[in-house]
CSV table of C-alpha atoms in Angstrom, one decimal:
chain,number,residue,atom,x,y,z
A,86,UNK,CA,-7.1,-27.1,54.6
A,87,UNK,CA,-7.1,-26.2,50.7
A,88,UNK,CA,-5.1,-23.8,49.3
A,89,UNK,CA,-6.8,-21.1,47.0
A,90,UNK,CA,-5.6,-19.4,44.1
A,91,UNK,CA,-6.2,-15.9,44.8
A,92,UNK,CA,-8.3,-14.2,41.6
A,93,UNK,CA,-10.6,-17.4,43.3
A,94,UNK,CA,-11.2,-15.6,47.0
A,95,UNK,CA,-11.2,-11.7,44.7
A,96,UNK,CA,-14.3,-12.7,43.5
A,97,UNK,CA,-15.4,-14.2,46.5
A,98,UNK,CA,-14.7,-11.4,48.5
A,99,UNK,CA,-15.9,-9.1,46.1
A,100,UNK,CA,-19.2,-10.9,45.8
A,101,UNK,CA,-19.3,-11.1,49.6
A,102,UNK,CA,-18.7,-6.8,49.8
A,103,UNK,CA,-21.2,-6.4,46.7
A,104,UNK,CA,-23.9,-8.7,49.6
A,105,UNK,CA,-23.1,-6.7,52.3
A,106,UNK,CA,-24.3,-3.4,50.7
A,107,UNK,CA,-20.6,-2.5,49.5
A,108,UNK,CA,-19.6,-1.1,53.0
A,109,UNK,CA,-16.5,1.1,54.0
A,110,UNK,CA,-12.8,-0.6,55.1
A,111,UNK,CA,-14.8,-4.2,55.2
A,112,UNK,CA,-11.9,-5.7,52.8
A,113,UNK,CA,-9.7,-8.0,55.4
A,114,UNK,CA,-13.1,-9.1,56.4
A,115,UNK,CA,-14.1,-9.7,53.3
A,116,UNK,CA,-11.5,-11.3,52.1
A,117,UNK,CA,-11.3,-13.6,55.5
A,118,UNK,CA,-14.3,-14.1,54.5
A,119,UNK,CA,-14.1,-15.2,51.4
A,120,UNK,CA,-11.4,-18.1,52.9
A,121,UNK,CA,-14.0,-19.3,55.0
A,122,UNK,CA,-17.0,-19.6,53.0
A,123,UNK,CA,-14.8,-21.3,50.1
A,124,UNK,CA,-13.2,-23.6,52.6
A,125,UNK,CA,-16.6,-24.7,53.7
A,126,UNK,CA,-17.3,-25.4,50.1
A,127,UNK,CA,-14.6,-27.5,50.2
A,128,UNK,CA,-15.4,-29.6,53.3
A,129,UNK,CA,-19.3,-30.2,52.1
A,130,UNK,CA,-18.0,-31.4,48.5
A,131,UNK,CA,-15.8,-34.0,50.6
A,132,UNK,CA,-17.8,-34.3,52.4
A,133,UNK,CA,-21.1,-35.3,49.9
A,134,UNK,CA,-17.4,-37.6,48.0
A,135,UNK,CA,-16.8,-39.7,51.1
A,136,UNK,CA,-20.7,-40.2,51.5
A,137,UNK,CA,-20.7,-41.5,48.0
A,138,UNK,CA,-18.1,-43.7,48.5
A,139,UNK,CA,-20.2,-45.1,51.8
A,140,UNK,CA,-22.9,-45.7,50.2
A,141,UNK,CA,-22.1,-47.8,47.5
A,142,UNK,CA,-19.6,-49.8,49.2
A,143,UNK,CA,-23.0,-50.9,51.2
A,144,UNK,CA,-24.8,-50.8,48.0
A,145,UNK,CA,-22.2,-53.7,46.8
A,146,UNK,CA,-22.5,-55.0,50.3
A,147,UNK,CA,-25.9,-55.5,49.7
A,148,UNK,CA,-25.9,-57.1,46.3
A,149,UNK,CA,-23.6,-59.7,47.3
A,150,UNK,CA,-25.6,-60.4,50.9
A,151,UNK,CA,-28.6,-60.8,48.3
A,152,UNK,CA,-26.6,-62.5,45.8
A,153,UNK,CA,-25.4,-65.4,48.3
A,154,UNK,CA,-28.6,-65.7,50.0
A,155,UNK,CA,-30.3,-66.7,46.4
A,156,UNK,CA,-27.5,-69.3,45.9
A,157,UNK,CA,-28.7,-70.3,49.5
A,158,UNK,CA,-32.3,-70.4,48.6
A,159,UNK,CA,-32.0,-72.0,45.1
A,160,UNK,CA,-29.5,-74.9,46.9
A,161,UNK,CA,-32.2,-75.8,49.7
A,162,UNK,CA,-34.8,-75.9,46.7
A,163,UNK,CA,-32.3,-78.7,45.0
A,164,UNK,CA,-32.0,-80.7,47.9
A,165,UNK,CA,-36.0,-80.6,48.7
A,166,UNK,CA,-37.0,-81.1,45.3
A,167,UNK,CA,-34.7,-84.4,44.7
């Protein structure tokens, strides 16, 4: 779990409060909602980073497989054409 600084939580809670129509006595709820929202953003960011790493690894393996395939085809051509 990421620790967020008070300023970030306060600003996020303020925007939640404003978005909800500035209700009275909702500060604790808005504060908790802000933390939850920030945690969700952080988790999504992490998931995107992990996804990018897996995608890069997959593409690298495909490139490597294609290179091996080309090498095999070139070798077969040399053997056949001799």
